[in-house]
Amino acid sequence: MIRRSGVRSCLIGLLILVASHPGAAQSAAERDTTLSFLGFQPGASVAHLNHQLDSLHAGRLRCDHAKADPHVSECRALVTVAALGGPVNLWLSAMDSVAGVLTLSADVTPDQLDRWREALAGPYGAVDARVQGSQWMMQWVRRGRMVRLTWRSERGRRVASVSLVDGHVLDAWGRTRARARR
């Protein structure tokens, strides 16, 4: 039989351990990407995104390493998936093969823009659209990640984009660059 004082001591010790190492308790939650757009997630590996595009028969990423930093890749693809409403340009910037910034953009119809808005507002909640000049924007932020929908009229057509940003990937890359400059 376990004594109550022993259980209590064990629980107190566990709480002290978690409190003294908050990163350990948060790391699993932080790796959980809570924001996505029609299956695309910030912080996904380039290999995962290529697999995702292959499984959707939607194209393939073409990547080039940045000249200034070999750890950074710029990747592009033309994605044709029914859920997106037509052909969409995908662009991403990957640090050590992990997407820090991923953007999907296209000329959209009013109905297509409404579907994109609903795909974001449905799971993440309604937010007010903000306007700056001729551009409108809606944004959601969760656990160091952001998704932003922007749209504007340009020469008689409506252009929209969804940007997915993983702050953890960008922060880690920034710390690595800072250490390398020392």
PDB file of C-alpha atoms in Angstrom:
ATOM      1  CA  MET A   1       0.000   0.000   0.000  1.00  0.00           C
ATOM      2  CA  ILE A   2       1.316   3.450  -0.948  1.00  0.00           C
ATOM      3  CA  ARG A   3       1.332   6.053   1.782  1.00  0.00           C
ATOM      4  CA  ARG A   4      -0.403   9.370   1.100  1.00  0.00           C
ATOM      5  CA  SER A   5       2.638  11.361   2.126  1.00  0.00           C
ATOM      6  CA  GLY A   6       4.718   9.459  -0.433  1.00  0.00           C
ATOM      7  CA  VAL A   7       2.218  10.172  -3.207  1.00  0.00           C
ATOM      8  CA  ARG A   8       1.991  13.808  -2.141  1.00  0.00           C
ATOM      9  CA  SER A   9       5.803  14.113  -2.130  1.00  0.00           C
ATOM     10  CA  CYS A  10       5.985  12.519  -5.566  1.00  0.00           C
ATOM     11  CA  LEU A  11       3.358  14.924  -6.973  1.00  0.00           C
ATOM     12  CA  ILE A  12       5.093  17.936  -5.438  1.00  0.00           C
ATOM     13  CA  GLY A  13       8.413  16.764  -6.903  1.00  0.00           C
ATOM     14  CA  LEU A  14       6.820  16.334 -10.327  1.00  0.00           C
ATOM     15  CA  LEU A  15       5.275  19.816 -10.169  1.00  0.00           C
ATOM     16  CA  ILE A  16       8.625  21.330  -9.199  1.00  0.00           C
ATOM     17  CA  LEU A  17      10.316  19.478 -12.050  1.00  0.00           C
ATOM     18  CA  VAL A  18       7.759  20.737 -14.606  1.00  0.00           C
ATOM     19  CA  ALA A  19       7.875  24.284 -13.204  1.00  0.00           C
ATOM     20  CA  SER A  20      11.667  24.375 -13.320  1.00  0.00           C
ATOM     21  CA  HIS A  21      11.706  23.125 -16.940  1.00  0.00           C
ATOM     22  CA  PRO A  22       8.759  24.839 -18.655  1.00  0.00           C
ATOM     23  CA  GLY A  23      10.254  24.196 -22.086  1.00  0.00           C
ATOM     24  CA  ALA A  24       9.972  20.453 -21.598  1.00  0.00           C
ATOM     25  CA  ALA A  25       6.298  20.727 -20.741  1.00  0.00           C
ATOM     26  CA  GLN A  26       5.615  23.099 -23.623  1.00  0.00           C
ATOM     27  CA  SER A  27       7.685  21.479 -26.337  1.00  0.00           C
ATOM     28  CA  ALA A  28       5.119  18.813 -27.230  1.00  0.00           C
ATOM     29  CA  ALA A  29       2.351  21.408 -27.359  1.00  0.00           C
ATOM     30  CA  GLU A  30       4.478  23.787 -29.410  1.00  0.00           C
ATOM     31  CA  ARG A  31       5.242  21.108 -31.979  1.00  0.00           C
ATOM     32  CA  ASP A  32       1.501  20.581 -32.426  1.00  0.00           C
ATOM     33  CA  THR A  33       0.637  22.786 -35.379  1.00  0.00           C
ATOM     34  CA  THR A  34      -2.787  24.118 -34.593  1.00  0.00           C
ATOM     35  CA  LEU A  35      -3.176  26.297 -37.672  1.00  0.00           C
ATOM     36  CA  SER A  36      -3.518  24.995 -41.182  1.00  0.00           C
ATOM     37  CA  PHE A  37      -5.241  25.860 -44.432  1.00  0.00           C
ATOM     38  CA  LEU A  38      -6.879  23.076 -46.410  1.00  0.00           C
ATOM     39  CA  GLY A  39      -4.248  20.612 -45.191  1.00  0.00           C
ATOM     40  CA  PHE A  40      -1.200  22.881 -45.538  1.00  0.00           C
ATOM     41  CA  GLN A  41       0.607  23.553 -42.248  1.00  0.00           C
ATOM     42  CA  PRO A  42       3.351  25.927 -41.177  1.00  0.00           C
ATOM     43  CA  GLY A  43       6.364  24.055 -39.842  1.00  0.00           C
ATOM     44  CA  ALA A  44       5.866  21.076 -42.156  1.00  0.00           C
ATOM     45  CA  SER A  45       8.988  19.513 -43.624  1.00  0.00           C
ATOM     46  CA  VAL A  46       9.678  19.888 -47.340  1.00  0.00           C
ATOM     47  CA  ALA A  47       9.577  16.085 -47.615  1.00  0.00           C
ATOM     48  CA  HIS A  48       6.123  16.018 -45.993  1.00  0.00           C
ATOM     49  CA  LEU A  49       4.852  18.763 -48.312  1.00  0.00           C
ATOM     50  CA  ASN A  50       6.187  16.910 -51.364  1.00  0.00           C
ATOM     51  CA  HIS A  51       4.490  13.731 -50.138  1.00  0.00           C
ATOM     52  CA  GLN A  52       1.273  15.703 -49.576  1.00  0.00           C
ATOM     53  CA  LEU A  53       1.401  17.153 -53.099  1.00  0.00           C
ATOM     54  CA  ASP A  54       2.163  13.713 -54.564  1.00  0.00           C
ATOM     55  CA  SER A  55      -0.764  12.115 -52.738  1.00  0.00           C
ATOM     56  CA  LEU A  56      -3.076  14.862 -54.022  1.00  0.00           C
ATOM     57  CA  HIS A  57      -1.645  14.537 -57.570  1.00  0.00           C
ATOM     58  CA  ALA A  58      -1.217  18.283 -57.244  1.00  0.00           C
ATOM     59  CA  GLY A  59       2.303  19.046 -58.425  1.00  0.00           C
ATOM     60  CA  ARG A  60       5.827  18.887 -57.061  1.00  0.00           C
ATOM     61  CA  LEU A  61       7.994  21.418 -55.251  1.00  0.00           C
ATOM     62  CA  ARG A  62      10.983  22.858 -57.076  1.00  0.00           C
ATOM     63  CA  CYS A  63      13.542  24.073 -54.534  1.00  0.00           C
ATOM     64  CA  ASP A  64      16.693  26.161 -54.794  1.00  0.00           C
ATOM     65  CA  HIS A  65      19.121  26.890 -51.959  1.00  0.00           C
ATOM     66  CA  ALA A  66      19.636  30.541 -51.105  1.00  0.00           C
ATOM     67  CA  LYS A  67      23.067  31.878 -52.036  1.00  0.00           C
ATOM     68  CA  ALA A  68      23.433  33.820 -48.779  1.00  0.00           C
ATOM     69  CA  ASP A  69      22.546  30.895 -46.494  1.00  0.00           C
ATOM     70  CA  PRO A  70      22.727  27.248 -47.630  1.00  0.00           C
ATOM     71  CA  HIS A  71      20.343  26.290 -44.805  1.00  0.00           C
ATOM     72  CA  VAL A  72      17.535  28.205 -46.541  1.00  0.00           C
ATOM     73  CA  SER A  73      15.599  26.883 -49.532  1.00  0.00           C
ATOM     74  CA  GLU A  74      13.066  28.685 -51.657  1.00  0.00           C
ATOM     75  CA  CYS A  75      10.485  26.286 -53.077  1.00  0.00           C
ATOM     76  CA  ARG A  76       7.644  26.741 -55.544  1.00  0.00           C
ATOM     77  CA  ALA A  77       4.864  24.675 -57.044  1.00  0.00           C
ATOM     78  CA  LEU A  78       1.692  25.127 -59.022  1.00  0.00           C
ATOM     79  CA  VAL A  79      -0.964  23.313 -57.012  1.00  0.00           C
ATOM     80  CA  THR A  80      -4.183  22.172 -58.616  1.00  0.00           C
ATOM     81  CA  VAL A  81      -6.542  20.860 -55.946  1.00  0.00           C
ATOM     82  CA  ALA A  82     -10.333  21.091 -56.130  1.00  0.00           C
ATOM     83  CA  ALA A  83     -10.558  22.281 -52.499  1.00  0.00           C
ATOM     84  CA  LEU A  84      -8.542  25.379 -53.429  1.00  0.00           C
ATOM     85  CA  GLY A  85     -10.936  26.174 -56.267  1.00  0.00           C
ATOM     86  CA  GLY A  86      -8.419  26.135 -59.089  1.00  0.00           C
ATOM     87  CA  PRO A  87      -4.700  26.429 -59.759  1.00  0.00           C
ATOM     88  CA  VAL A  88      -2.823  28.060 -56.888  1.00  0.00           C
ATOM     89  CA  ASN A  89       0.789  29.160 -56.660  1.00  0.00           C
ATOM     90  CA  LEU A  90       2.572  27.735 -53.647  1.00  0.00           C
ATOM     91  CA  TRP A  91       5.756  29.398 -52.417  1.00  0.00           C
ATOM     92  CA  LEU A  92       7.690  28.504 -49.302  1.00  0.00           C
ATOM     93  CA  SER A  93      10.847  29.436 -47.523  1.00  0.00           C
ATOM     94  CA  ALA A  94      12.354  26.501 -45.651  1.00  0.00           C
ATOM     95  CA  MET A  95      15.064  26.598 -43.019  1.00  0.00           C
ATOM     96  CA  ASP A  96      16.902  23.290 -42.725  1.00  0.00           C
ATOM     97  CA  SER A  97      14.136  21.685 -44.833  1.00  0.00           C
ATOM     98  CA  VAL A  98      11.272  22.909 -42.602  1.00  0.00           C
ATOM     99  CA  ALA A  99       8.753  25.471 -43.891  1.00  0.00           C
ATOM    100  CA  GLY A 100       9.024  28.708 -41.947  1.00  0.00           C
ATOM    101  CA  VAL A 101       6.775  30.629 -44.343  1.00  0.00           C
ATOM    102  CA  LEU A 102       4.345  29.014 -46.782  1.00  0.00           C
ATOM    103  CA  THR A 103       2.109  31.079 -49.071  1.00  0.00           C
ATOM    104  CA  LEU A 104      -0.672  29.999 -51.398  1.00  0.00           C
ATOM    105  CA  SER A 105      -1.900  32.648 -53.842  1.00  0.00           C
ATOM    106  CA  ALA A 106      -4.207  32.879 -56.825  1.00  0.00           C
ATOM    107  CA  ASP A 107      -6.648  34.972 -58.745  1.00  0.00           C
ATOM    108  CA  VAL A 108      -9.956  34.093 -57.079  1.00  0.00           C
ATOM    109  CA  THR A 109     -13.632  34.486 -57.748  1.00  0.00           C
ATOM    110  CA  PRO A 110     -15.829  36.011 -55.018  1.00  0.00           C
ATOM    111  CA  ASP A 111     -17.181  32.522 -54.187  1.00  0.00           C
ATOM    112  CA  GLN A 112     -13.665  31.089 -53.982  1.00  0.00           C
ATOM    113  CA  LEU A 113     -12.569  33.884 -51.619  1.00  0.00           C
ATOM    114  CA  ASP A 114     -15.625  33.173 -49.448  1.00  0.00           C
ATOM    115  CA  ARG A 115     -14.658  29.469 -49.300  1.00  0.00           C
ATOM    116  CA  TRP A 116     -11.097  30.389 -48.261  1.00  0.00           C
ATOM    117  CA  ARG A 117     -12.466  32.704 -45.546  1.00  0.00           C
ATOM    118  CA  GLU A 118     -14.840  30.002 -44.280  1.00  0.00           C
ATOM    119  CA  ALA A 119     -12.032  27.407 -44.297  1.00  0.00           C
ATOM    120  CA  LEU A 120     -10.184  29.638 -41.814  1.00  0.00           C
ATOM    121  CA  ALA A 121     -12.985  31.265 -39.804  1.00  0.00           C
ATOM    122  CA  GLY A 122     -14.776  27.925 -39.316  1.00  0.00           C
ATOM    123  CA  PRO A 123     -12.117  26.219 -37.213  1.00  0.00           C
ATOM    124  CA  TYR A 124     -10.361  29.325 -35.818  1.00  0.00           C
ATOM    125  CA  GLY A 125     -13.224  31.756 -35.229  1.00  0.00           C
ATOM    126  CA  ALA A 126     -14.462  34.910 -36.855  1.00  0.00           C
ATOM    127  CA  VAL A 127     -12.097  37.871 -36.916  1.00  0.00           C
ATOM    128  CA  ASP A 128     -12.676  41.322 -38.295  1.00  0.00           C
ATOM    129  CA  ALA A 129     -11.186  42.060 -41.679  1.00  0.00           C
ATOM    130  CA  ARG A 130      -8.809  45.015 -41.647  1.00  0.00           C
ATOM    131  CA  VAL A 131      -8.095  47.219 -44.600  1.00  0.00           C
ATOM    132  CA  GLN A 132      -4.873  48.988 -45.500  1.00  0.00           C
ATOM    133  CA  GLY A 133      -5.022  50.898 -48.736  1.00  0.00           C
ATOM    134  CA  SER A 134      -6.556  48.569 -51.310  1.00  0.00           C
ATOM    135  CA  GLN A 135      -5.719  45.390 -49.415  1.00  0.00           C
ATOM    136  CA  TRP A 136      -7.905  43.519 -46.925  1.00  0.00           C
ATOM    137  CA  MET A 137      -6.539  41.142 -44.299  1.00  0.00           C
ATOM    138  CA  MET A 138      -7.726  38.632 -41.702  1.00  0.00           C
ATOM    139  CA  GLN A 139      -5.261  37.006 -39.304  1.00  0.00           C
ATOM    140  CA  TRP A 140      -5.197  34.201 -36.723  1.00  0.00           C
ATOM    141  CA  VAL A 141      -2.340  33.461 -34.313  1.00  0.00           C
ATOM    142  CA  ARG A 142      -1.924  30.321 -32.184  1.00  0.00           C
ATOM    143  CA  ARG A 143       1.068  28.967 -30.246  1.00  0.00           C
ATOM    144  CA  GLY A 144       3.722  30.897 -32.148  1.00  0.00           C
ATOM    145  CA  ARG A 145       2.141  30.278 -35.536  1.00  0.00           C
ATOM    146  CA  MET A 146       0.144  32.583 -37.765  1.00  0.00           C
ATOM    147  CA  VAL A 147      -2.167  32.286 -40.737  1.00  0.00           C
ATOM    148  CA  ARG A 148      -3.136  35.396 -42.685  1.00  0.00           C
ATOM    149  CA  LEU A 149      -5.633  35.745 -45.517  1.00  0.00           C
ATOM    150  CA  THR A 150      -5.143  38.826 -47.700  1.00  0.00           C
ATOM    151  CA  TRP A 151      -6.990  39.959 -50.799  1.00  0.00           C
ATOM    152  CA  ARG A 152      -7.144  42.942 -53.101  1.00  0.00           C
ATOM    153  CA  SER A 153      -8.510  43.976 -56.469  1.00  0.00           C
ATOM    154  CA  GLU A 154      -5.834  44.371 -59.087  1.00  0.00           C
ATOM    155  CA  ARG A 155      -6.549  45.404 -62.687  1.00  0.00           C
ATOM    156  CA  GLY A 156     -10.077  44.056 -62.658  1.00  0.00           C
ATOM    157  CA  ARG A 157      -9.297  40.793 -60.911  1.00  0.00           C
ATOM    158  CA  ARG A 158      -9.273  39.695 -57.267  1.00  0.00           C
ATOM    159  CA  VAL A 159      -5.959  38.330 -55.965  1.00  0.00           C
ATOM    160  CA  ALA A 160      -5.909  36.425 -52.662  1.00  0.00           C
ATOM    161  CA  SER A 161      -3.221  34.726 -50.642  1.00  0.00           C
ATOM    162  CA  VAL A 162      -2.983  32.676 -47.488  1.00  0.00           C
ATOM    163  CA  SER A 163       0.327  32.896 -45.644  1.00  0.00           C
ATOM    164  CA  LEU A 164       1.226  30.355 -42.965  1.00  0.00           C
ATOM    165  CA  VAL A 165       4.118  31.303 -40.697  1.00  0.00           C
ATOM    166  CA  ASP A 166       5.836  29.152 -38.076  1.00  0.00           C
ATOM    167  CA  GLY A 167       7.484  31.516 -35.596  1.00  0.00           C
ATOM    168  CA  HIS A 168       9.349  28.660 -33.907  1.00  0.00           C
ATOM    169  CA  VAL A 169      11.134  27.741 -37.149  1.00  0.00           C
ATOM    170  CA  LEU A 170      12.021  31.372 -37.851  1.00  0.00           C
ATOM    171  CA  ASP A 171      13.203  31.973 -34.276  1.00  0.00           C
ATOM    172  CA  ALA A 172      15.413  28.866 -34.308  1.00  0.00           C
ATOM    173  CA  TRP A 173      16.924  29.912 -37.642  1.00  0.00           C
ATOM    174  CA  GLY A 174      17.527  33.429 -36.296  1.00  0.00           C
ATOM    175  CA  ARG A 175      19.300  32.068 -33.204  1.00  0.00           C
ATOM    176  CA  THR A 176      21.444  29.783 -35.385  1.00  0.00           C
ATOM    177  CA  ARG A 177      22.441  32.720 -37.622  1.00  0.00           C
ATOM    178  CA  ALA A 178      23.250  34.883 -34.594  1.00  0.00           C
ATOM    179  CA  ARG A 179      25.532  32.158 -33.148  1.00  0.00           C
ATOM    180  CA  ALA A 180      27.247  31.713 -36.527  1.00  0.00           C
ATOM    181  CA  ARG A 181      28.093  35.448 -36.712  1.00  0.00           C
ATOM    182  CA  ARG A 182      29.820  35.436 -33.305  1.00  0.00           C
TER     183      ARG A 182
END
